[in-house]
XYZ file of C-alpha atoms in Angstrom:
670
model
C 16.798 -4.312 57.369
C 15.524 -2.812 54.113
C 15.226 1.002 54.373
C 11.703 2.355 53.924
C 12.395 5.825 52.527
C 14.962 7.660 50.478
C 17.322 10.009 52.339
C 19.231 13.217 51.635
C 22.459 11.324 52.287
C 21.719 9.039 49.342
C 21.342 11.994 46.976
C 24.501 13.554 48.410
C 26.335 10.284 47.863
C 25.174 10.087 44.225
C 26.478 13.599 43.619
C 29.751 13.219 45.508
C 30.831 9.889 44.049
C 29.686 10.467 40.467
C 32.429 9.580 37.930
C 34.815 8.220 40.570
C 36.307 4.825 39.738
C 35.279 2.245 42.279
C 38.126 0.777 44.314
C 36.888 -2.192 46.269
C 40.003 -2.141 48.436
C 39.097 1.308 49.765
C 36.794 1.334 52.793
C 35.193 4.669 51.902
C 34.436 3.334 48.409
C 32.840 0.235 49.880
C 30.737 2.351 52.277
C 29.496 4.538 49.404
C 28.759 1.437 47.343
C 26.744 -0.062 50.221
C 24.794 3.137 50.810
C 23.837 3.368 47.130
C 22.814 -0.305 47.057
C 20.428 0.451 49.914
C 18.934 3.213 47.765
C 18.467 0.612 45.037
C 16.442 -1.518 47.454
C 14.002 1.359 47.923
C 13.807 1.958 44.153
C 13.130 -1.754 43.656
C 10.293 -1.628 46.184
C 8.954 1.485 44.459
C 8.903 -0.280 41.072
C 7.355 -3.496 42.385
C 4.555 -1.633 44.172
C 3.852 0.392 41.043
C 3.836 -2.725 38.854
C 1.420 -4.586 41.128
C -0.877 -1.601 41.176
C -0.844 -0.617 37.513
C 0.417 -3.643 35.608
C -0.709 -6.858 37.318
C 0.366 -8.891 34.264
C 3.734 -7.158 34.084
C 7.216 -7.719 35.517
C 10.033 -5.642 37.008
C 13.787 -5.765 36.700
C 16.267 -4.130 39.050
C 20.055 -4.524 38.888
C 21.522 -3.262 42.163
C 24.781 -1.987 40.719
C 25.791 1.586 41.654
C 28.696 1.553 39.197
C 29.053 1.451 35.424
C 29.769 -2.161 34.470
C 32.239 -1.115 31.753
C 34.306 1.637 33.378
C 33.474 0.758 36.987
C 32.685 4.392 37.710
C 29.979 5.440 40.124
C 26.883 6.663 38.295
C 24.737 9.616 39.352
C 21.450 7.705 39.294
C 19.731 4.413 40.011
C 16.782 2.806 38.277
C 14.304 -0.035 38.114
C 12.439 -1.145 35.001
C 8.767 -2.070 34.680
C 7.505 -4.116 31.723
C 3.720 -3.594 31.581
C 2.789 -7.065 30.291
C 4.330 -10.475 29.902
C 5.337 -10.230 26.242
C 6.285 -6.559 26.252
C 9.319 -5.782 24.052
C 12.506 -5.977 26.103
C 13.900 -2.902 24.355
C 11.382 -0.563 26.022
C 10.284 -0.176 29.638
C 8.827 2.195 32.162
C 11.781 3.301 34.272
C 11.642 4.796 37.768
C 14.562 5.984 39.854
C 16.524 8.832 41.409
C 19.096 11.188 39.901
C 21.660 13.421 41.613
C 20.534 16.435 39.546
C 16.920 15.807 38.521
C 15.681 14.161 41.705
C 12.951 11.544 41.166
C 12.011 10.441 37.670
C 9.580 8.162 35.847
C 9.766 7.726 32.087
C 9.268 5.446 29.120
C 12.831 4.606 28.213
C 14.895 2.460 25.891
C 16.893 -0.417 27.336
C 20.234 0.058 25.615
C 21.541 -3.407 26.421
C 18.713 -4.932 24.382
C 19.121 -2.780 21.285
C 20.092 -4.517 18.057
C 19.237 -1.541 15.868
C 21.349 1.554 16.485
C 18.775 3.754 14.747
C 16.266 3.010 17.523
C 18.014 5.475 19.828
C 17.719 8.254 17.244
C 14.045 7.496 16.623
C 13.378 7.290 20.344
C 15.025 10.670 20.934
C 12.727 12.173 18.314
C 9.671 10.793 20.120
C 10.901 11.799 23.568
C 11.953 15.308 22.589
C 13.727 17.588 25.119
C 14.248 15.575 28.291
C 12.936 18.228 30.689
C 9.891 18.945 28.529
C 9.014 15.480 27.287
C 5.556 13.862 27.022
C 7.002 10.592 28.333
C 9.177 11.879 31.197
C 8.027 13.133 34.612
C 10.416 14.724 37.127
C 10.138 15.775 40.779
C 12.850 17.510 42.773
C 14.648 15.614 45.514
C 13.313 17.986 48.192
C 9.705 17.461 47.084
C 10.078 13.699 46.958
C 11.795 13.417 50.326
C 9.033 15.519 51.863
C 6.204 13.183 50.740
C 7.963 9.875 51.414
C 7.860 6.639 49.417
C 4.058 6.311 49.463
C 3.718 9.827 48.067
C 6.344 9.098 45.421
C 4.400 5.999 44.348
C 1.195 8.067 44.059
C 2.999 10.750 42.057
C 4.549 8.268 39.644
C 1.265 6.379 39.145
C -0.473 9.640 38.275
C 2.334 10.558 35.879
C 2.114 7.231 34.024
C -1.662 7.483 33.790
C -1.395 10.925 32.241
C 1.454 10.503 29.786
C 0.040 11.874 26.497
C 1.735 9.010 24.645
C 1.248 5.484 25.932
C 3.752 2.649 26.098
C 2.252 0.770 23.155
C 2.188 3.898 21.020
C 5.892 4.440 21.584
C 6.603 0.763 20.928
C 4.596 0.843 17.705
C 6.331 4.003 16.484
C 9.663 2.336 17.135
C 8.557 -0.827 15.355
C 8.976 -2.938 18.483
C 5.436 -4.279 18.289
C 3.531 -4.746 15.087
C -0.059 -3.780 14.460
C -1.822 -5.881 11.833
C -1.899 -4.126 8.490
C -5.256 -3.323 6.965
C -5.409 -6.426 4.783
C -4.536 -8.730 7.678
C -7.052 -7.111 9.980
C -9.914 -7.104 7.469
C -9.317 -10.809 6.921
C -10.455 -11.441 10.512
C -13.929 -10.167 9.576
C -14.423 -12.137 6.358
C -16.478 -14.748 8.215
C -19.300 -12.180 8.290
C -21.204 -12.452 5.018
C -22.431 -8.855 4.934
C -18.956 -7.571 5.735
C -17.422 -9.744 3.033
C -19.857 -8.433 0.416
C -20.103 -4.782 1.438
C -16.694 -3.735 2.745
C -15.033 -3.744 -0.721
C -17.501 -1.003 -1.729
C -16.407 1.351 1.045
C -14.250 4.364 0.385
C -10.614 4.130 1.436
C -11.346 6.682 4.173
C -14.143 4.561 5.651
C -11.989 1.425 5.490
C -9.152 3.176 7.318
C -11.529 4.433 10.011
C -12.834 0.900 10.569
C -9.283 -0.489 10.780
C -8.329 2.138 13.358
C -11.441 1.389 15.409
C -10.887 -2.375 15.257
C -7.304 -2.029 16.482
C -8.171 0.376 19.307
C -11.045 -1.824 20.497
C -8.871 -4.940 20.330
C -6.110 -3.293 22.339
C -8.625 -2.196 24.949
C -9.180 -5.895 25.604
C -12.548 -6.422 23.932
C -13.568 -9.355 21.742
C -15.004 -8.933 18.239
C -17.615 -11.370 16.917
C -20.248 -11.642 14.195
C -23.986 -12.073 14.715
C -26.782 -13.410 12.572
C -28.725 -10.139 12.762
C -28.916 -8.084 9.579
C -28.694 -4.775 11.434
C -25.963 -5.624 13.935
C -23.601 -7.757 11.933
C -20.592 -7.037 14.142
C -20.330 -6.392 17.859
C -17.584 -6.038 20.406
C -17.645 -6.769 24.091
C -16.766 -9.923 26.005
C -17.383 -13.431 24.688
C -15.588 -16.683 25.401
C -15.125 -19.111 22.514
C -17.357 -21.664 24.192
C -20.090 -19.155 25.014
C -23.387 -19.078 23.141
C -23.840 -15.378 23.727
C -21.509 -12.596 24.685
C -21.850 -9.422 26.689
C -22.311 -6.775 24.019
C -20.683 -3.396 24.541
C -21.260 -1.976 21.053
C -22.965 -2.875 17.793
C -21.823 -2.052 14.283
C -24.089 -1.823 11.267
C -22.301 -2.803 8.069
C -23.680 -0.734 5.200
C -22.759 -0.735 1.538
C -21.147 2.691 1.850
C -20.213 3.013 5.508
C -20.340 1.628 9.031
C -22.705 2.915 11.707
C -22.013 2.313 15.374
C -23.528 2.781 18.777
C -22.155 1.763 22.170
C -22.730 1.709 25.886
C -20.523 3.803 28.130
C -17.079 2.213 28.527
C -13.554 3.187 29.536
C -14.544 6.729 30.372
C -16.458 7.256 27.109
C -20.046 8.438 27.143
C -22.655 6.178 25.598
C -23.617 6.625 21.957
C -27.211 5.374 22.306
C -28.288 6.048 18.725
C -26.418 4.798 15.720
C -23.986 7.225 14.123
C -21.918 6.997 10.998
C -18.365 6.042 11.887
C -16.399 9.287 11.876
C -12.850 10.444 12.662
C -14.208 12.011 15.852
C -15.706 8.744 17.147
C -12.579 6.763 16.298
C -10.387 9.374 17.986
C -12.414 8.984 21.199
C -11.767 5.235 21.313
C -8.093 5.696 20.434
C -7.735 8.250 23.221
C -9.310 5.823 25.691
C -6.923 3.153 24.454
C -3.897 5.420 24.835
C -4.863 6.215 28.409
C -5.523 2.575 29.263
C -2.204 1.468 27.814
C -0.520 3.301 30.612
C -2.366 1.454 33.342
C -3.378 -1.957 32.035
C -1.939 -5.041 30.494
C -1.769 -4.998 26.734
C -5.136 -5.910 25.209
C -5.998 -8.114 28.146
C -6.816 -5.952 31.104
C -10.323 -7.431 31.276
C -9.054 -10.982 31.470
C -5.865 -12.982 31.339
C -6.068 -13.379 27.549
C -5.880 -11.285 24.408
C -9.178 -10.293 22.790
C -10.592 -12.610 20.124
C -11.299 -11.730 16.491
C -14.497 -12.875 14.704
C -12.718 -15.645 12.805
C -11.459 -17.208 16.049
C -14.904 -18.385 17.120
C -16.324 -21.775 16.213
C -16.956 -22.148 12.482
C -20.315 -23.850 12.915
C -21.574 -20.999 15.053
C -20.670 -18.422 12.419
C -22.118 -20.524 9.577
C -25.366 -21.015 11.445
C -25.608 -17.301 12.030
C -25.013 -16.502 8.386
C -27.641 -18.994 7.263
C -30.085 -17.480 9.739
C -30.574 -20.861 11.412
C -31.983 -20.343 14.883
C -29.884 -22.214 17.376
C -32.735 -22.962 19.760
C -31.934 -21.361 23.085
C -28.597 -20.267 21.672
C -30.102 -17.731 19.284
C -28.945 -14.208 19.981
C -31.376 -12.419 22.235
C -33.298 -9.456 20.949
C -31.391 -7.371 23.456
C -28.462 -7.631 21.077
C -30.519 -6.002 18.305
C -30.282 -2.240 18.486
C -33.540 -0.780 17.236
C -33.682 2.650 15.705
C -36.283 5.379 15.400
C -34.848 7.809 12.884
C -35.985 10.767 10.836
C -33.882 12.042 7.954
C -34.534 15.744 7.489
C -33.242 18.519 5.318
C -34.045 20.851 2.429
C -35.313 19.429 -0.872
C -32.761 17.724 -3.058
C -30.356 16.610 -0.335
C -30.662 12.873 -0.968
C -33.192 11.858 1.685
C -35.101 9.538 -0.629
C -31.886 8.181 -2.149
C -30.469 7.490 1.308
C -33.683 5.746 2.293
C -33.646 3.558 -0.811
C -30.063 2.497 -0.153
C -30.932 1.787 3.470
C -33.865 -0.433 2.534
C -31.820 -2.328 -0.047
C -28.987 -2.926 2.396
C -30.782 -3.658 5.652
C -34.318 -4.747 4.849
C -34.152 -7.128 1.883
C -37.064 -9.374 0.902
C -39.456 -6.430 1.299
C -39.121 -6.400 5.073
C -40.735 -2.968 5.265
C -43.977 -1.062 4.785
C -43.942 2.307 3.003
C -46.503 5.064 3.580
C -46.685 8.794 2.895
C -48.290 11.033 5.481
C -50.678 13.825 4.462
C -53.396 15.866 6.119
C -56.113 13.285 5.418
C -54.062 10.302 6.622
C -55.286 8.927 9.945
C -55.111 6.296 12.651
C -57.433 4.000 10.713
C -55.001 3.710 7.793
C -51.895 3.479 9.963
C -52.936 1.257 12.880
C -56.428 -0.178 12.508
C -59.928 0.964 11.742
C -63.302 0.189 10.237
C -63.283 -0.278 6.486
C -66.322 -0.622 4.197
C -66.683 -4.056 2.592
C -69.276 -4.909 -0.095
C -70.934 -8.234 0.690
C -69.774 -10.859 -1.815
C -72.646 -12.309 -3.856
C -70.601 -15.431 -4.563
C -70.234 -16.370 -0.917
C -71.938 -19.582 0.160
C -74.085 -17.814 2.732
C -75.131 -14.957 0.430
C -78.790 -14.364 -0.313
C -80.804 -11.885 -2.304
C -81.287 -9.671 0.700
C -77.635 -9.234 1.612
C -75.971 -9.314 -1.780
C -74.460 -5.933 -2.564
C -74.823 -4.583 0.974
C -71.963 -2.622 2.526
C -70.572 -3.874 5.816
C -67.798 -2.477 8.008
C -64.942 -4.672 9.168
C -61.959 -3.997 11.381
C -58.871 -3.975 9.176
C -55.237 -3.688 10.292
C -53.297 -0.685 9.042
C -49.791 -0.586 7.593
C -48.019 -0.446 10.963
C -50.048 -3.229 12.523
C -49.441 -5.485 9.509
C -45.704 -4.870 9.725
C -45.600 -5.618 13.456
C -47.396 -8.923 12.880
C -44.795 -9.898 10.276
C -41.909 -8.837 12.503
C -43.233 -10.730 15.513
C -43.163 -13.967 13.505
C -39.564 -13.347 12.388
C -37.605 -12.009 15.395
C -34.225 -12.777 13.803
C -34.590 -9.928 11.290
C -35.207 -6.214 11.477
C -38.291 -4.712 9.826
C -38.852 -1.074 8.950
C -41.901 1.172 8.973
C -40.942 3.835 6.438
C -42.858 7.108 6.587
C -42.246 9.630 3.840
C -43.107 13.281 4.554
C -43.723 12.448 8.209
C -44.102 16.121 9.096
C -47.069 16.593 6.724
C -49.375 14.424 8.813
C -51.149 15.073 12.098
C -48.863 13.020 14.334
C -51.212 12.845 17.322
C -54.106 11.777 15.115
C -52.136 9.147 13.177
C -50.089 7.534 15.943
C -52.574 7.802 18.774
C -51.452 5.643 21.700
C -48.605 4.218 19.590
C -46.563 7.330 20.237
C -45.756 5.735 23.606
C -45.308 2.184 22.346
C -42.635 3.056 19.766
C -40.225 4.249 22.461
C -37.302 1.842 22.569
C -37.630 1.050 26.271
C -41.377 0.421 25.903
C -40.975 -2.329 23.274
C -41.793 -5.999 23.807
C -39.340 -7.711 26.104
C -37.806 -4.505 27.458
C -37.735 -3.682 31.151
C -40.360 -0.953 30.780
C -42.410 -2.687 28.080
C -45.963 -1.411 27.636
C -48.990 -3.243 26.219
C -52.142 -1.333 25.302
C -55.589 -2.403 24.135
C -56.433 -1.375 20.583
C -59.665 0.661 20.456
C -61.334 -1.108 17.512
C -60.374 -4.764 17.851
C -59.946 -4.721 21.621
C -56.766 -6.791 21.262
C -53.667 -6.231 23.396
C -50.801 -4.760 21.394
C -47.155 -3.862 21.869
C -44.417 -3.034 19.377
C -41.789 -5.735 18.705
C -38.182 -4.825 19.332
C -37.172 -5.679 15.769
C -39.289 -2.933 14.186
C -37.513 0.245 13.119
C -39.468 3.413 12.401
C -37.768 5.536 9.763
C -39.145 8.798 8.419
C -38.202 11.646 6.133
C -39.162 15.276 6.345
C -38.615 18.261 4.118
C -37.619 21.275 6.206
C -38.674 23.621 3.419
C -42.266 22.524 4.086
C -42.099 22.650 7.841
C -39.260 23.726 10.090
C -37.822 21.195 12.488
C -38.572 23.703 15.242
C -42.300 23.196 14.598
C -42.242 19.407 14.814
C -44.415 17.832 17.496
C -42.479 17.617 20.766
C -43.644 14.038 21.307
C -42.100 13.108 17.974
C -38.830 14.904 18.680
C -38.329 13.025 21.948
C -38.810 9.601 20.402
C -36.737 9.889 17.252
C -33.142 10.403 16.321
C -32.986 13.250 13.809
C -30.339 12.910 11.113
C -29.689 16.051 9.131
C -28.959 15.835 5.422
C -27.852 19.212 4.121
C -26.758 20.295 0.640
C -23.235 19.103 -0.078
C -21.694 21.014 -2.992
C -18.584 18.832 -2.665
C -20.319 16.031 -4.568
C -20.132 18.357 -7.581
C -16.413 18.979 -7.219
C -14.737 18.952 -10.611
C -18.060 18.949 -12.498
C -18.137 21.773 -15.029
C -20.554 22.817 -17.738
C -18.972 24.104 -20.928
C -20.427 26.476 -23.491
C -18.115 27.897 -26.092
C -15.014 29.166 -24.315
C -16.748 29.396 -20.950
C -16.822 26.879 -18.107
C -19.339 26.907 -15.277
C -18.198 25.402 -11.967
C -21.247 23.696 -10.447
C -19.711 23.333 -6.985
C -19.081 27.064 -6.727
C -22.442 27.850 -8.317
C -24.421 25.863 -5.736
C -22.272 27.145 -2.871
C -22.915 30.768 -3.844
C -26.663 30.227 -4.199
C -26.943 28.622 -0.774
C -24.751 31.192 0.963
C -27.115 33.926 -0.215
C -30.292 31.956 0.571
C -29.059 31.296 4.092
C -28.275 34.988 4.561
C -31.661 36.141 3.220
C -33.868 33.345 4.599
C -32.429 30.366 6.529
C -30.448 27.178 6.023
C -33.585 25.018 5.924
C -34.506 26.498 2.538
C -31.225 25.996 0.750
C -31.012 24.109 -2.551
C -29.961 20.466 -2.499
C -27.121 19.073 -4.563
C -29.438 16.401 -5.988
C -30.875 19.001 -8.362
C -27.502 19.151 -10.090
C -26.150 15.609 -9.771
C -27.943 14.316 -12.919
C -25.645 16.588 -14.919
C -22.664 14.475 -13.838
C -23.870 11.561 -15.940
C -24.466 13.616 -19.067
C -22.127 14.265 -21.947
C -20.482 17.679 -22.122
C -22.691 18.576 -25.101
C -25.874 17.905 -23.120
C -24.935 19.580 -19.867
C -25.501 23.235 -20.734
C -28.966 22.637 -22.146
C -29.857 20.585 -19.072
C -28.540 23.337 -16.773
C -30.625 25.972 -18.572
C -33.728 23.796 -18.289
C -32.990 23.124 -14.619
C -32.782 26.825 -13.824
C -35.832 27.757 -15.871
C -38.163 24.981 -14.662
C -36.934 24.122 -11.156
C -34.472 26.557 -9.546
C -36.286 29.801 -10.385
C -39.749 28.392 -9.427
C -38.258 27.062 -6.172
C -36.872 30.513 -5.354
C -40.262 32.044 -6.172
C -41.843 29.701 -3.640
C -39.183 30.340 -1.001
C -39.361 34.128 -1.235
C -43.094 34.441 -1.975
C -42.473 36.108 -5.335
C -40.167 38.701 -3.793
C -38.178 39.201 -7.003
C -35.785 41.644 -5.424
C -34.485 38.903 -3.118
C -34.406 36.434 -5.993
C -32.189 38.895 -7.865
C -29.890 39.026 -4.831
C -29.657 35.226 -4.684
C -28.771 35.045 -8.396
C -26.261 37.879 -8.096
C -28.173 39.871 -10.723
C -27.741 43.070 -8.739
C -23.959 42.735 -9.207
C -24.057 42.111 -12.953
C -23.516 45.310 -14.895
C -24.698 43.921 -18.226
C -28.524 43.606 -18.306
C -28.301 40.640 -20.673
C -26.593 38.625 -17.891
C -29.402 39.222 -15.394
C -31.913 36.389 -15.016
C -34.377 38.792 -13.383
C -34.422 42.313 -14.802
C -35.625 45.405 -13.016
C -38.126 46.999 -15.387
C -37.951 50.792 -15.429
C -41.398 52.017 -14.520
C -41.073 55.801 -14.371
C -42.082 56.680 -17.953
C -44.638 53.874 -18.106
C -46.288 55.124 -14.932
C -46.655 58.619 -16.413
C -48.296 57.131 -19.456
C -50.617 55.147 -17.198
C -51.538 57.800 -14.663
C -50.630 61.076 -16.340
C -48.471 63.804 -14.895
C -50.814 65.002 -12.201
C -49.869 65.110 -8.578
C -52.567 62.654 -7.555
C -50.205 59.662 -7.584
C -46.887 59.166 -5.834
C -44.204 57.649 -8.010
C -42.468 56.281 -4.908
C -45.574 54.277 -4.014
C -45.333 52.254 -7.194
C -44.249 48.666 -6.759
C -41.050 47.715 -8.577
C -41.579 45.591 -11.645
C -39.423 42.621 -12.639
C -39.359 40.255 -15.564
C -37.502 37.071 -16.436
C -34.996 37.387 -19.250
C -35.511 34.255 -21.348
C -32.315 34.778 -23.347
C -30.193 34.834 -20.188
C -30.780 31.124 -19.564
C -28.724 30.413 -22.700
C -25.853 32.718 -21.700
C -23.031 30.934 -19.815
C -21.618 34.194 -18.408
C -24.887 34.663 -16.504
C -24.262 31.481 -14.501
C -20.609 32.348 -13.924
C -21.745 35.751 -12.669
C -23.673 34.073 -9.849
C -20.453 33.070 -8.096
C -17.676 35.102 -9.735
C -17.842 37.808 -7.058
C -17.366 35.177 -4.341
C -14.943 32.757 -5.964
C -12.319 32.874 -8.622
C -14.049 31.452 -11.705
C -12.732 28.515 -13.701
C -10.257 29.730 -16.300
C -12.057 30.579 -19.487
């Protein structure tokens, strides 16, 4: 009969017989051997139960030998190995067992008998660290384990494996026991996607590495990768059999010329990312953390099925070609549910690249003029945006014209920019279209959008579960917004704070902040004589002071200075002087409502001892006031407003620019 629980006698036997040479002719030796083999039976049952529960694709191995096979000495422990999946490296296993000193243990351990490389043990020891304080070892005293019984021990060990900070695959990869595709090999899997093939080479090395890390983590979580024919969701991951027309999409990736954007549904303990975000180290780390946790409890890469996840190039060639050529496959065309629509507003201070970002976005994602562009202003209304009555002069050349009607003005219902775009998009559901609204915060949103403010919500679009159709007030036609229409706007926070934006607009749009980034000016200097002006430090100092005196929404964008990067060194100083005189100073005047004292603070003029280095000089008014008003007591000299003047010569003095930031940063060596 197989024993059902460990006993104190078994631990006592391990301790008592440790290091004694087994003598099979001695009855007491044979009794000890038999007792310890019974303990092995319980350990074997422990391992098998754990494997069935956590690693259904895995295997176990138990050698019921209480003695060292080389010296035939009794050992102070027993063990059973668990390999988490069928092709797991034989050199590494989860190991459970009992020890005369440490009690019950579970760990990720090397299998010495399978080692061909002696250095593996050294590298493993570095990963494991101190045995009693290791991220891949869990221990429980004999008394605690005996008190909770085998079922409690199984629960304890399952919890320990699930919460090891380092997973099995991570250890195996660090030891070189399993190989992860290198970047070049992995990127090759995605070359079947035309947009990826053309755009990925233009990414930065950092963006490429982030994508590689994400692709590996997703693949090891058991998901499939495949390409789509959509221009805004070129890559997706989820579940898709090779023979399937459509897959179950878990996430969509937007392949840009300079980056990847991603959004996903909730999976593996991760919250949903419902609106597209630029791929970042933080997002990738979330997926990698989910992968590390899953590696402890699921079969490698295949916990969702009995197979390894597919790469895009493993699907049928004709399907990929048809997608790339935008050939609709009849009923096999990807559903619009796989297209992730976006309502976005790019906002920030002037000069932060909002227009530039928008231009790049349109070039990359909406080719062939698949967009309408409008600029909102106070006079812009519903009639221009949706539909309205427009005056039309009766054509004298028309066949039905007569002397009475020629030249008369009639009013006809004409579609606006948004309605025209929706009509185009509805006829071409395979592509995304964009309604681009510049200066969206300058218009009267309620007046311009009208009932459309409801229709543009993503869940109210055509074909969605909560789709809404309304009757247009002029034409009387039913109308809803197609799913493949994106609404993208820009707003300048210096004109109107984000806090003042219509609540209805805020709820329906994803707001993407674009703030000044002095780092784009890193290494760009302006030389004049023996002096060098560091533009990165200059812009940083200006914005630090503006934010302290006003707010961050009125800082100065880096785009004001980026044209200097493309100029020769001889041209830069003159361009900088012109920039300050014609754009920076007037902008500060507008920001601070001609409060020249604050402008002096922003420019650091109050900290410059030499008057010739001050852009804005404080004009002494005491003597001039006496000349103006006399020396009588009828005027109060303290009631006089301070007077300031611009120093034209200062714009041509390099030390004046250096003085803006020299008190905050160490200036470039002169």
